[in-house]
PDB file of C-alpha atoms in Angstrom:
ATOM      1  CA  UNK A 173       0.047   0.019  -0.261  1.00 38.00           C
ATOM      2  CA  UNK A 174       1.209   3.506  -0.705  1.00 43.00           C
ATOM      3  CA  UNK A 175       1.064   5.921   2.292  1.00 45.00           C
ATOM      4  CA  UNK A 176      -1.989   7.411   0.733  1.00 50.00           C
ATOM      5  CA  UNK A 177      -3.678   4.199   0.726  1.00 67.00           C
ATOM      6  CA  UNK A 178      -3.156   3.852   4.388  1.00 75.00           C
ATOM      7  CA  UNK A 179      -4.533   7.307   5.351  1.00 76.00           C
ATOM      8  CA  UNK A 180      -7.652   5.960   3.922  1.00 78.00           C
ATOM      9  CA  UNK A 181      -8.191   3.424   6.496  1.00 76.00           C
ATOM     10  CA  UNK A 182      -7.739   5.934   9.457  1.00 83.00           C
ATOM     11  CA  UNK A 183     -10.620   7.655  10.931  1.00 85.00           C
ATOM     12  CA  UNK A 184     -10.349  10.634   8.537  1.00 88.00           C
ATOM     13  CA  UNK A 185      -9.768   8.128   5.911  1.00 90.00           C
ATOM     14  CA  UNK A 186     -13.278   6.330   6.465  1.00 91.00           C
ATOM     15  CA  UNK A 187     -14.733   9.840   6.146  1.00 93.00           C
ATOM     16  CA  UNK A 188     -13.236  10.605   3.016  1.00 93.00           C
ATOM     17  CA  UNK A 189     -14.586   7.212   1.871  1.00 91.00           C
ATOM     18  CA  UNK A 190     -18.218   7.957   2.852  1.00 90.00           C
ATOM     19  CA  UNK A 191     -17.582  11.849   1.539  1.00 93.00           C
ATOM     20  CA  UNK A 192     -16.666  10.340  -1.505  1.00 92.00           C
ATOM     21  CA  UNK A 193     -20.290   8.632  -2.033  1.00 88.00           C
ATOM     22  CA  UNK A 194     -21.935  11.995  -1.212  1.00 88.00           C
ATOM     23  CA  UNK A 195     -19.753  13.533  -3.665  1.00 90.00           C
ATOM     24  CA  UNK A 196     -20.387  11.174  -6.588  1.00 86.00           C
ATOM     25  CA  UNK A 197     -24.162  13.041  -6.701  1.00 79.00           C
ATOM     26  CA  UNK A 198     -22.422  16.534  -6.977  1.00 85.00           C
ATOM     27  CA  UNK A 199     -21.738  18.047 -10.459  1.00 84.00           C
ATOM     28  CA  UNK A 200     -18.537  20.176 -11.198  1.00 87.00           C
ATOM     29  CA  UNK A 201     -19.227  23.657 -10.698  1.00 88.00           C
ATOM     30  CA  UNK A 202     -21.602  23.536  -8.143  1.00 91.00           C
ATOM     31  CA  UNK A 203     -21.650  24.338  -4.554  1.00 94.00           C
ATOM     32  CA  UNK A 204     -21.048  22.143  -1.800  1.00 94.00           C
ATOM     33  CA  UNK A 205     -23.131  21.525   1.508  1.00 93.00           C
ATOM     34  CA  UNK A 206     -21.346  23.324   4.480  1.00 93.00           C
ATOM     35  CA  UNK A 207     -18.996  21.652   6.413  1.00 93.00           C
ATOM     36  CA  UNK A 208     -21.269  21.272   9.384  1.00 93.00           C
ATOM     37  CA  UNK A 209     -23.816  19.638   6.885  1.00 94.00           C
ATOM     38  CA  UNK A 210     -21.528  17.151   5.783  1.00 93.00           C
ATOM     39  CA  UNK A 211     -20.433  16.642   9.269  1.00 93.00           C
ATOM     40  CA  UNK A 212     -24.100  15.844  10.513  1.00 93.00           C
ATOM     41  CA  UNK A 213     -24.864  13.685   7.580  1.00 90.00           C
ATOM     42  CA  UNK A 214     -21.708  11.547   8.399  1.00 90.00           C
ATOM     43  CA  UNK A 215     -21.967  11.665  12.203  1.00 92.00           C
ATOM     44  CA  UNK A 216     -18.353  13.068  12.432  1.00 93.00           C
ATOM     45  CA  UNK A 217     -16.967  16.181  13.719  1.00 94.00           C
ATOM     46  CA  UNK A 218     -16.173  19.656  11.294  1.00 94.00           C
ATOM     47  CA  UNK A 219     -12.424  18.759  11.665  1.00 94.00           C
ATOM     48  CA  UNK A 220     -12.817  15.216  10.296  1.00 95.00           C
ATOM     49  CA  UNK A 221     -14.795  16.605   7.147  1.00 94.00           C
ATOM     50  CA  UNK A 222     -12.128  18.923   6.448  1.00 94.00           C
ATOM     51  CA  UNK A 223      -9.383  16.391   6.699  1.00 94.00           C
ATOM     52  CA  UNK A 224     -11.613  14.214   4.666  1.00 94.00           C
ATOM     53  CA  UNK A 225     -12.094  16.618   1.950  1.00 95.00           C
ATOM     54  CA  UNK A 226      -7.951  17.584   1.930  1.00 94.00           C
ATOM     55  CA  UNK A 227      -7.656  13.612   1.640  1.00 94.00           C
ATOM     56  CA  UNK A 228      -9.670  13.389  -1.499  1.00 95.00           C
ATOM     57  CA  UNK A 229      -7.952  16.271  -2.974  1.00 94.00           C
ATOM     58  CA  UNK A 230      -4.717  14.796  -2.587  1.00 92.00           C
ATOM     59  CA  UNK A 231      -6.096  11.715  -4.403  1.00 92.00           C
ATOM     60  CA  UNK A 232      -6.717  13.840  -7.254  1.00 93.00           C
ATOM     61  CA  UNK A 233     -10.552  12.818  -6.824  1.00 93.00           C
ATOM     62  CA  UNK A 234     -11.653  16.501  -6.593  1.00 94.00           C
ATOM     63  CA  UNK A 235     -10.642  20.151  -6.515  1.00 95.00           C
ATOM     64  CA  UNK A 236     -12.505  22.475  -4.512  1.00 94.00           C
ATOM     65  CA  UNK A 237     -12.577  26.344  -4.349  1.00 93.00           C
ATOM     66  CA  UNK A 238     -13.710  28.683  -1.695  1.00 91.00           C
ATOM     67  CA  UNK A 239     -15.502  31.545  -2.791  1.00 91.00           C
ATOM     68  CA  UNK A 240     -16.006  33.768   0.081  1.00 88.00           C
ATOM     69  CA  UNK A 241     -19.386  34.262   1.187  1.00 88.00           C
ATOM     70  CA  UNK A 242     -20.919  32.295  -1.914  1.00 90.00           C
ATOM     71  CA  UNK A 243     -19.257  29.082  -0.087  1.00 90.00           C
ATOM     72  CA  UNK A 244     -16.927  26.187  -1.140  1.00 92.00           C
ATOM     73  CA  UNK A 245     -17.609  24.848  -4.594  1.00 94.00           C
ATOM     74  CA  UNK A 246     -16.755  21.632  -6.294  1.00 95.00           C
ATOM     75  CA  UNK A 247     -14.609  22.744  -9.383  1.00 94.00           C
ATOM     76  CA  UNK A 248     -13.492  19.266 -10.764  1.00 93.00           C
ATOM     77  CA  UNK A 249     -14.240  15.766 -10.014  1.00 91.00           C
ATOM     78  CA  UNK A 250     -12.889  12.240 -11.157  1.00 90.00           C
ATOM     79  CA  UNK A 251     -16.051   9.829 -10.811  1.00 85.00           C
ATOM     80  CA  UNK A 252     -13.744   6.829 -11.419  1.00 85.00           C
ATOM     81  CA  UNK A 253     -11.454   7.829  -8.352  1.00 90.00           C
ATOM     82  CA  UNK A 254     -14.381   9.020  -6.257  1.00 90.00           C
ATOM     83  CA  UNK A 255     -15.870   5.582  -7.022  1.00 87.00           C
ATOM     84  CA  UNK A 256     -12.713   3.598  -6.104  1.00 86.00           C
ATOM     85  CA  UNK A 257     -12.112   5.423  -2.835  1.00 89.00           C
ATOM     86  CA  UNK A 258     -15.769   5.498  -1.667  1.00 86.00           C
ATOM     87  CA  UNK A 259     -15.432   1.514  -1.509  1.00 82.00           C
ATOM     88  CA  UNK A 260     -18.987   0.751  -3.526  1.00 80.00           C
ATOM     89  CA  UNK A 261     -16.799  -1.706  -5.493  1.00 81.00           C
ATOM     90  CA  UNK A 262     -18.139  -3.413  -8.746  1.00 87.00           C
ATOM     91  CA  UNK A 263     -21.858  -3.020  -9.600  1.00 89.00           C
ATOM     92  CA  UNK A 264     -23.164  -6.581 -10.629  1.00 94.00           C
ATOM     93  CA  UNK A 265     -26.564  -6.029 -12.421  1.00 95.00           C
ATOM     94  CA  UNK A 266     -28.740  -9.311 -13.092  1.00 97.00           C
ATOM     95  CA  UNK A 267     -30.859  -9.003 -16.482  1.00 95.00           C
ATOM     96  CA  UNK A 268     -32.513 -11.426 -18.682  1.00 91.00           C
ATOM     97  CA  UNK A 269     -30.569 -13.723 -20.752  1.00 89.00           C
ATOM     98  CA  UNK A 270     -29.543 -12.162 -23.985  1.00 89.00           C
ATOM     99  CA  UNK A 271     -31.567 -14.085 -26.433  1.00 81.00           C
ATOM    100  CA  UNK A 272     -33.022 -11.236 -28.364  1.00 85.00           C
ATOM    101  CA  UNK A 273     -30.918  -8.503 -30.213  1.00 90.00           C
ATOM    102  CA  UNK A 274     -33.008  -5.912 -28.261  1.00 92.00           C
ATOM    103  CA  UNK A 275     -31.445  -7.532 -24.884  1.00 93.00           C
ATOM    104  CA  UNK A 276     -27.957  -7.509 -26.287  1.00 95.00           C
ATOM    105  CA  UNK A 277     -28.479  -3.934 -27.225  1.00 96.00           C
ATOM    106  CA  UNK A 278     -29.917  -3.001 -23.707  1.00 96.00           C
ATOM    107  CA  UNK A 279     -26.569  -4.899 -22.173  1.00 96.00           C
ATOM    108  CA  UNK A 280     -24.471  -2.874 -24.592  1.00 97.00           C
ATOM    109  CA  UNK A 281     -26.144   0.329 -23.600  1.00 96.00           C
ATOM    110  CA  UNK A 282     -25.838  -0.461 -19.848  1.00 95.00           C
ATOM    111  CA  UNK A 283     -22.358  -1.508 -20.095  1.00 94.00           C
ATOM    112  CA  UNK A 284     -21.346   2.040 -22.097  1.00 93.00           C
ATOM    113  CA  UNK A 285     -23.465   4.102 -19.933  1.00 91.00           C
ATOM    114  CA  UNK A 286     -21.607   2.526 -16.717  1.00 89.00           C
ATOM    115  CA  UNK A 287     -18.249   2.995 -18.105  1.00 87.00           C
ATOM    116  CA  UNK A 288     -18.972   6.980 -18.785  1.00 84.00           C
ATOM    117  CA  UNK A 289     -20.199   7.369 -15.543  1.00 81.00           C
ATOM    118  CA  UNK A 290     -16.874   5.884 -14.058  1.00 79.00           C
ATOM    119  CA  UNK A 291     -18.646   3.234 -12.068  1.00 83.00           C
ATOM    120  CA  UNK A 292     -17.173  -0.606 -12.339  1.00 86.00           C
ATOM    121  CA  UNK A 293     -19.630  -2.613 -13.793  1.00 89.00           C
ATOM    122  CA  UNK A 294     -20.435  -6.040 -14.531  1.00 94.00           C
ATOM    123  CA  UNK A 295     -23.535  -8.224 -15.821  1.00 96.00           C
ATOM    124  CA  UNK A 296     -24.946 -11.662 -14.814  1.00 97.00           C
ATOM    125  CA  UNK A 297     -27.965 -13.114 -16.927  1.00 96.00           C
ATOM    126  CA  UNK A 298     -30.548 -14.923 -15.263  1.00 93.00           C
ATOM    127  CA  UNK A 299     -33.994 -16.374 -16.235  1.00 86.00           C
ATOM    128  CA  UNK A 300     -36.898 -15.107 -14.853  1.00 84.00           C
ATOM    129  CA  UNK A 301     -37.307 -11.725 -12.847  1.00 86.00           C
ATOM    130  CA  UNK A 302     -38.226 -13.528  -9.654  1.00 86.00           C
ATOM    131  CA  UNK A 303     -35.126 -15.258  -9.537  1.00 90.00           C
ATOM    132  CA  UNK A 304     -33.152 -12.036 -10.574  1.00 93.00           C
ATOM    133  CA  UNK A 305     -35.205 -10.256  -7.423  1.00 92.00           C
ATOM    134  CA  UNK A 306     -34.376 -13.087  -4.992  1.00 93.00           C
ATOM    135  CA  UNK A 307     -30.734 -12.254  -5.987  1.00 96.00           C
ATOM    136  CA  UNK A 308     -30.961  -9.082  -5.124  1.00 96.00           C
ATOM    137  CA  UNK A 309     -32.707  -9.422  -2.133  1.00 95.00           C
ATOM    138  CA  UNK A 310     -30.235 -11.761  -0.658  1.00 95.00           C
ATOM    139  CA  UNK A 311     -27.241  -9.480  -1.712  1.00 92.00           C
ATOM    140  CA  UNK A 312     -26.094 -11.599  -4.367  1.00 95.00           C
ATOM    141  CA  UNK A 313     -26.229  -8.765  -7.262  1.00 95.00           C
ATOM    142  CA  UNK A 314     -26.544  -4.662  -6.861  1.00 93.00           C
ATOM    143  CA  UNK A 315     -29.072  -4.184  -9.582  1.00 94.00           C
ATOM    144  CA  UNK A 316     -31.867  -5.958 -11.594  1.00 96.00           C
ATOM    145  CA  UNK A 317     -32.959  -5.126 -14.988  1.00 96.00           C
ATOM    146  CA  UNK A 318     -36.500  -6.091 -15.669  1.00 94.00           C
ATOM    147  CA  UNK A 319     -39.782  -4.611 -17.012  1.00 91.00           C
ATOM    148  CA  UNK A 320     -41.415  -1.574 -15.476  1.00 93.00           C
ATOM    149  CA  UNK A 321     -44.637  -3.508 -14.768  1.00 88.00           C
ATOM    150  CA  UNK A 322     -42.627  -5.935 -12.795  1.00 89.00           C
ATOM    151  CA  UNK A 323     -40.674  -3.233 -11.237  1.00 93.00           C
ATOM    152  CA  UNK A 324     -43.874  -1.326  -9.351  1.00 92.00           C
ATOM    153  CA  UNK A 325     -45.227  -4.574  -8.180  1.00 88.00           C
ATOM    154  CA  UNK A 326     -41.823  -5.387  -6.521  1.00 91.00           C
ATOM    155  CA  UNK A 327     -41.550  -1.742  -5.028  1.00 93.00           C
ATOM    156  CA  UNK A 328     -44.896  -1.951  -3.387  1.00 93.00           C
ATOM    157  CA  UNK A 329     -43.857  -5.585  -1.911  1.00 92.00           C
ATOM    158  CA  UNK A 330     -40.218  -5.367  -1.032  1.00 94.00           C
ATOM    159  CA  UNK A 331     -37.624  -3.036   0.126  1.00 94.00           C
ATOM    160  CA  UNK A 332     -36.375  -2.227  -3.487  1.00 94.00           C
ATOM    161  CA  UNK A 333     -36.794   1.275  -5.366  1.00 93.00           C
ATOM    162  CA  UNK A 334     -36.621   2.497  -8.818  1.00 94.00           C
ATOM    163  CA  UNK A 335     -33.068   3.575 -10.104  1.00 92.00           C
ATOM    164  CA  UNK A 336     -34.048   4.250 -13.680  1.00 92.00           C
ATOM    165  CA  UNK A 337     -37.024   3.885 -16.135  1.00 94.00           C
ATOM    166  CA  UNK A 338     -35.295   3.477 -19.660  1.00 94.00           C
ATOM    167  CA  UNK A 339     -38.435   3.885 -21.445  1.00 91.00           C
ATOM    168  CA  UNK A 340     -40.917   2.008 -23.832  1.00 89.00           C
ATOM    169  CA  UNK A 341     -39.429  -0.308 -26.248  1.00 89.00           C
ATOM    170  CA  UNK A 342     -36.378  -1.003 -24.498  1.00 93.00           C
ATOM    171  CA  UNK A 343     -37.151  -4.042 -22.636  1.00 92.00           C
ATOM    172  CA  UNK A 344     -39.354  -5.600 -25.525  1.00 85.00           C
ATOM    173  CA  UNK A 345     -40.587  -4.098 -28.651  1.00 80.00           C
ATOM    174  CA  UNK A 346     -44.230  -4.900 -28.210  1.00 76.00           C
ATOM    175  CA  UNK A 347     -46.342  -7.723 -27.184  1.00 80.00           C
ATOM    176  CA  UNK A 348     -49.033  -9.870 -29.455  1.00 84.00           C
ATOM    177  CA  UNK A 349     -51.809 -12.101 -29.024  1.00 88.00           C
ATOM    178  CA  UNK A 350     -50.377 -15.390 -30.766  1.00 90.00           C
ATOM    179  CA  UNK A 351     -53.222 -17.706 -32.019  1.00 91.00           C
ATOM    180  CA  UNK A 352     -53.266 -20.565 -34.090  1.00 92.00           C
ATOM    181  CA  UNK A 353     -54.423 -19.725 -37.473  1.00 90.00           C
ATOM    182  CA  UNK A 354     -58.355 -20.541 -37.626  1.00 89.00           C
ATOM    183  CA  UNK A 355     -59.089 -19.807 -33.891  1.00 91.00           C
ATOM    184  CA  UNK A 356     -59.917 -16.325 -32.293  1.00 87.00           C
ATOM    185  CA  UNK A 357     -60.139 -15.319 -28.783  1.00 85.00           C
ATOM    186  CA  UNK A 358     -63.593 -16.373 -28.087  1.00 86.00           C
ATOM    187  CA  UNK A 359     -63.113 -19.937 -29.396  1.00 90.00           C
ATOM    188  CA  UNK A 360     -63.993 -22.463 -26.445  1.00 91.00           C
ATOM    189  CA  UNK A 361     -61.499 -24.861 -24.869  1.00 92.00           C
ATOM    190  CA  UNK A 362     -58.119 -22.534 -25.771  1.00 94.00           C
ATOM    191  CA  UNK A 363     -54.874 -24.073 -24.764  1.00 96.00           C
ATOM    192  CA  UNK A 364     -53.065 -20.987 -23.510  1.00 95.00           C
ATOM    193  CA  UNK A 365     -49.434 -21.207 -23.072  1.00 94.00           C
ATOM    194  CA  UNK A 366     -47.673 -19.545 -19.908  1.00 92.00           C
ATOM    195  CA  UNK A 367     -44.538 -19.170 -18.563  1.00 89.00           C
ATOM    196  CA  UNK A 368     -44.995 -18.765 -14.829  1.00 86.00           C
ATOM    197  CA  UNK A 369     -41.377 -17.915 -14.495  1.00 81.00           C
ATOM    198  CA  UNK A 370     -42.228 -14.716 -16.151  1.00 81.00           C
ATOM    199  CA  UNK A 371     -44.490 -12.507 -13.904  1.00 77.00           C
ATOM    200  CA  UNK A 372     -45.325 -10.160 -16.892  1.00 78.00           C
ATOM    201  CA  UNK A 373     -46.329 -12.700 -19.256  1.00 82.00           C
ATOM    202  CA  UNK A 374     -48.379 -14.476 -16.836  1.00 84.00           C
ATOM    203  CA  UNK A 375     -50.316 -11.340 -16.063  1.00 82.00           C
ATOM    204  CA  UNK A 376     -50.853 -10.094 -19.411  1.00 83.00           C
ATOM    205  CA  UNK A 377     -52.213 -13.468 -20.673  1.00 87.00           C
ATOM    206  CA  UNK A 378     -54.279 -13.740 -17.582  1.00 86.00           C
ATOM    207  CA  UNK A 379     -55.728 -10.382 -18.540  1.00 83.00           C
ATOM    208  CA  UNK A 380     -56.574 -11.365 -22.419  1.00 85.00           C
ATOM    209  CA  UNK A 381     -58.252 -14.096 -21.107  1.00 86.00           C
ATOM    210  CA  UNK A 382     -59.982 -12.782 -17.865  1.00 81.00           C
ATOM    211  CA  UNK A 383     -63.398 -14.630 -16.381  1.00 76.00           C
ATOM    212  CA  UNK A 384     -62.797 -17.412 -19.233  1.00 83.00           C
ATOM    213  CA  UNK A 385     -63.455 -20.824 -17.214  1.00 85.00           C
ATOM    214  CA  UNK A 386     -62.997 -22.997 -20.409  1.00 91.00           C
ATOM    215  CA  UNK A 387     -59.260 -22.059 -20.812  1.00 92.00           C
ATOM    216  CA  UNK A 388     -56.434 -24.780 -20.088  1.00 94.00           C
ATOM    217  CA  UNK A 389     -53.585 -23.166 -19.001  1.00 94.00           C
ATOM    218  CA  UNK A 390     -50.175 -24.945 -20.626  1.00 94.00           C
ATOM    219  CA  UNK A 391     -47.143 -24.409 -18.819  1.00 93.00           C
ATOM    220  CA  UNK A 392     -44.113 -23.531 -21.099  1.00 90.00           C
ATOM    221  CA  UNK A 393     -40.733 -21.905 -21.050  1.00 85.00           C
ATOM    222  CA  UNK A 394     -40.413 -18.822 -23.498  1.00 76.00           C
ATOM    223  CA  UNK A 395     -37.539 -20.907 -24.807  1.00 76.00           C
ATOM    224  CA  UNK A 396     -40.210 -23.984 -25.764  1.00 83.00           C
ATOM    225  CA  UNK A 397     -42.982 -21.937 -27.107  1.00 80.00           C
ATOM    226  CA  UNK A 398     -42.174 -22.561 -30.822  1.00 81.00           C
ATOM    227  CA  UNK A 399     -42.022 -26.271 -30.068  1.00 85.00           C
ATOM    228  CA  UNK A 400     -45.306 -26.190 -28.105  1.00 88.00           C
ATOM    229  CA  UNK A 401     -46.912 -24.783 -30.928  1.00 87.00           C
ATOM    230  CA  UNK A 402     -45.155 -26.755 -33.773  1.00 85.00           C
ATOM    231  CA  UNK A 403     -46.126 -30.140 -31.737  1.00 89.00           C
ATOM    232  CA  UNK A 404     -49.736 -28.686 -31.316  1.00 91.00           C
ATOM    233  CA  UNK A 405     -49.686 -28.551 -27.416  1.00 93.00           C
ATOM    234  CA  UNK A 406     -51.100 -25.118 -27.298  1.00 94.00           C
ATOM    235  CA  UNK A 407     -53.442 -22.901 -29.258  1.00 94.00           C
ATOM    236  CA  UNK A 408     -52.548 -19.471 -27.756  1.00 93.00           C
ATOM    237  CA  UNK A 409     -50.237 -17.132 -25.766  1.00 92.00           C
ATOM    238  CA  UNK A 410     -49.199 -13.753 -25.011  1.00 88.00           C
ATOM    239  CA  UNK A 411     -45.945 -13.159 -25.830  1.00 82.00           C
ATOM    240  CA  UNK A 412     -42.788 -10.762 -27.114  1.00 79.00           C
ATOM    241  CA  UNK A 413     -42.918 -10.131 -30.650  1.00 78.00           C
ATOM    242  CA  UNK A 414     -38.985  -9.993 -30.611  1.00 73.00           C
ATOM    243  CA  UNK A 415     -38.828 -13.581 -29.000  1.00 72.00           C
ATOM    244  CA  UNK A 416     -41.392 -15.009 -31.359  1.00 73.00           C
ATOM    245  CA  UNK A 417     -39.981 -13.955 -34.578  1.00 70.00           C
ATOM    246  CA  UNK A 418     -37.850 -17.291 -34.795  1.00 67.00           C
ATOM    247  CA  UNK A 419     -40.624 -19.432 -34.929  1.00 70.00           C
ATOM    248  CA  UNK A 420     -43.659 -17.922 -36.096  1.00 75.00           C
ATOM    249  CA  UNK A 421     -45.174 -19.162 -39.278  1.00 78.00           C
ATOM    250  CA  UNK A 422     -48.235 -19.430 -41.369  1.00 82.00           C
ATOM    251  CA  UNK A 423     -50.074 -21.522 -39.013  1.00 85.00           C
ATOM    252  CA  UNK A 424     -49.689 -18.765 -36.174  1.00 88.00           C
ATOM    253  CA  UNK A 425     -51.550 -15.243 -36.425  1.00 89.00           C
ATOM    254  CA  UNK A 426     -50.491 -12.350 -34.550  1.00 87.00           C
ATOM    255  CA  UNK A 427     -53.588 -10.330 -33.251  1.00 84.00           C
ATOM    256  CA  UNK A 428     -53.810  -7.281 -31.258  1.00 79.00           C
ATOM    257  CA  UNK A 429     -54.035  -7.548 -27.254  1.00 78.00           C
ATOM    258  CA  UNK A 430     -57.174  -5.740 -27.070  1.00 70.00           C
ATOM    259  CA  UNK A 431     -58.734  -3.257 -24.259  1.00 70.00           C
ATOM    260  CA  UNK A 432     -57.042  -0.208 -22.845  1.00 55.00           C
ATOM    261  CA  UNK A 433     -55.826  -1.686 -19.716  1.00 57.00           C
ATOM    262  CA  UNK A 434     -54.380  -4.336 -21.258  1.00 65.00           C
ATOM    263  CA  UNK A 435     -52.213  -1.878 -23.657  1.00 67.00           C
ATOM    264  CA  UNK A 436     -51.133   0.116 -20.750  1.00 73.00           C
ATOM    265  CA  UNK A 437     -49.748  -3.367 -19.105  1.00 73.00           C
ATOM    266  CA  UNK A 438     -48.127  -3.982 -22.349  1.00 70.00           C
ATOM    267  CA  UNK A 439     -46.715  -1.015 -22.435  1.00 75.00           C
ATOM    268  CA  UNK A 440     -45.085  -0.859 -19.034  1.00 81.00           C
ATOM    269  CA  UNK A 441     -43.850  -4.188 -19.837  1.00 82.00           C
ATOM    270  CA  UNK A 442     -42.017  -3.102 -22.936  1.00 87.00           C
ATOM    271  CA  UNK A 443     -39.923  -0.290 -20.744  1.00 92.00           C
ATOM    272  CA  UNK A 444     -36.627  -1.696 -18.881  1.00 95.00           C
ATOM    273  CA  UNK A 445     -36.342  -0.545 -15.481  1.00 95.00           C
ATOM    274  CA  UNK A 446     -33.468  -0.804 -13.035  1.00 95.00           C
ATOM    275  CA  UNK A 447     -33.929  -1.369  -9.359  1.00 95.00           C
ATOM    276  CA  UNK A 448     -31.929  -1.826  -6.261  1.00 94.00           C
ATOM    277  CA  UNK A 449     -32.299  -2.343  -2.624  1.00 93.00           C
ATOM    278  CA  UNK A 450     -33.349   0.275  -0.488  1.00 89.00           C
ATOM    279  CA  UNK A 451     -30.730   0.042   2.040  1.00 84.00           C
ATOM    280  CA  UNK A 452     -28.064   1.217  -0.619  1.00 74.00           C
ATOM    281  CA  UNK A 453     -30.095   4.425  -1.048  1.00 70.00           C
ATOM    282  CA  UNK A 454     -26.697   6.540  -1.642  1.00 70.00           C
ATOM    283  CA  UNK A 455     -25.166   4.473  -3.999  1.00 72.00           C
ATOM    284  CA  UNK A 456     -28.216   4.176  -5.983  1.00 76.00           C
ATOM    285  CA  UNK A 457     -28.246   7.846  -5.988  1.00 77.00           C
ATOM    286  CA  UNK A 458     -24.936   7.949  -7.191  1.00 75.00           C
ATOM    287  CA  UNK A 459     -25.865   5.512  -9.988  1.00 78.00           C
ATOM    288  CA  UNK A 460     -29.172   7.212 -10.725  1.00 81.00           C
ATOM    289  CA  UNK A 461     -27.832  10.863 -11.175  1.00 75.00           C
ATOM    290  CA  UNK A 462     -24.629   9.511 -13.292  1.00 76.00           C
ATOM    291  CA  UNK A 463     -26.275   7.335 -15.830  1.00 84.00           C
ATOM    292  CA  UNK A 464     -27.085   8.939 -19.198  1.00 88.00           C
ATOM    293  CA  UNK A 465     -30.561   7.057 -20.037  1.00 91.00           C
ATOM    294  CA  UNK A 466     -30.728   8.405 -23.605  1.00 92.00           C
ATOM    295  CA  UNK A 467     -27.109   7.369 -24.279  1.00 92.00           C
ATOM    296  CA  UNK A 468     -28.464   3.517 -23.149  1.00 94.00           C
ATOM    297  CA  UNK A 469     -31.419   3.671 -25.636  1.00 92.00           C
ATOM    298  CA  UNK A 470     -29.185   5.272 -28.243  1.00 94.00           C
ATOM    299  CA  UNK A 471     -26.573   2.255 -28.005  1.00 95.00           C
ATOM    300  CA  UNK A 472     -29.574  -0.334 -27.884  1.00 96.00           C
ATOM    301  CA  UNK A 473     -31.158   1.336 -31.064  1.00 95.00           C
ATOM    302  CA  UNK A 474     -27.451   1.056 -32.846  1.00 97.00           C
ATOM    303  CA  UNK A 475     -27.369  -2.852 -31.946  1.00 97.00           C
ATOM    304  CA  UNK A 476     -30.817  -3.242 -33.423  1.00 94.00           C
ATOM    305  CA  UNK A 477     -29.965  -1.657 -36.498  1.00 95.00           C
ATOM    306  CA  UNK A 478     -26.885  -3.421 -37.142  1.00 95.00           C
ATOM    307  CA  UNK A 479     -24.718  -0.144 -36.692  1.00 97.00           C
ATOM    308  CA  UNK A 480     -22.956  -1.228 -33.529  1.00 96.00           C
ATOM    309  CA  UNK A 481     -21.749  -4.829 -32.653  1.00 95.00           C
ATOM    310  CA  UNK A 482     -23.063  -5.876 -29.202  1.00 95.00           C
ATOM    311  CA  UNK A 483     -20.318  -5.519 -26.492  1.00 92.00           C
ATOM    312  CA  UNK A 484     -21.159  -6.713 -22.627  1.00 86.00           C
TER     313      UNK A 484
END
């Protein structure tokens, strides 16, 4: 260790690491809170805060300037150094398997956005929003990518909060009602395929076929849907058209979802959201403020158009 590294293990150094987390949320050329405000938030003395600021300046993480009665301003900050000193470490995000070009584009955009933000970032791929959420709650991952529809429900039920909503068509392009040719939604005795690992798909399917008592639900993974239809094991399902393109044929019709409520659910299902644990609120704030959301969508669009190679 260098002498500076050792100093970050002292009492003043610990305060500097905590201060680094707070300073991740400050833009250059903005006035910093007063020393006593920082001291109150960190639960330390004013002298400790002043020493912590000096440590961060010596580490070239920040540059500040006193402007008389206007206060002290953050002239410059290096987010990568601040992040390293903060002890937040590499953020691990869980997202769906990259089986569609849209997911590959999303992973590419996220990787790029975190790189620009100066935050070390890695992705692990897990099937099913439920499995990803369990990993988040168990502390195995720091962030989870899922639909805004699923995120809204989880925020109501668990100590998690929204980090970012990436906007329509970032999670899936569109949903449709896939129906065996010659049948329609009112056909009696329909066999409807449902993936119980996907809360989004299950809820949409149940909404489309609400109050139908003659439905037979056929459990099938989204990766098996093509085979289910090819082997005549199901007549209908609600699914992302991104994922269905590879196996749609003349024997399967794509129909609109129907009522306004279902379309609203489908819209929220199409938007990618990032959630994190509420107990990591300061780190989440640092991520939220640093991410360039339009850049994520831009990278994803370039991957979808073939203008950028997937990289994640």
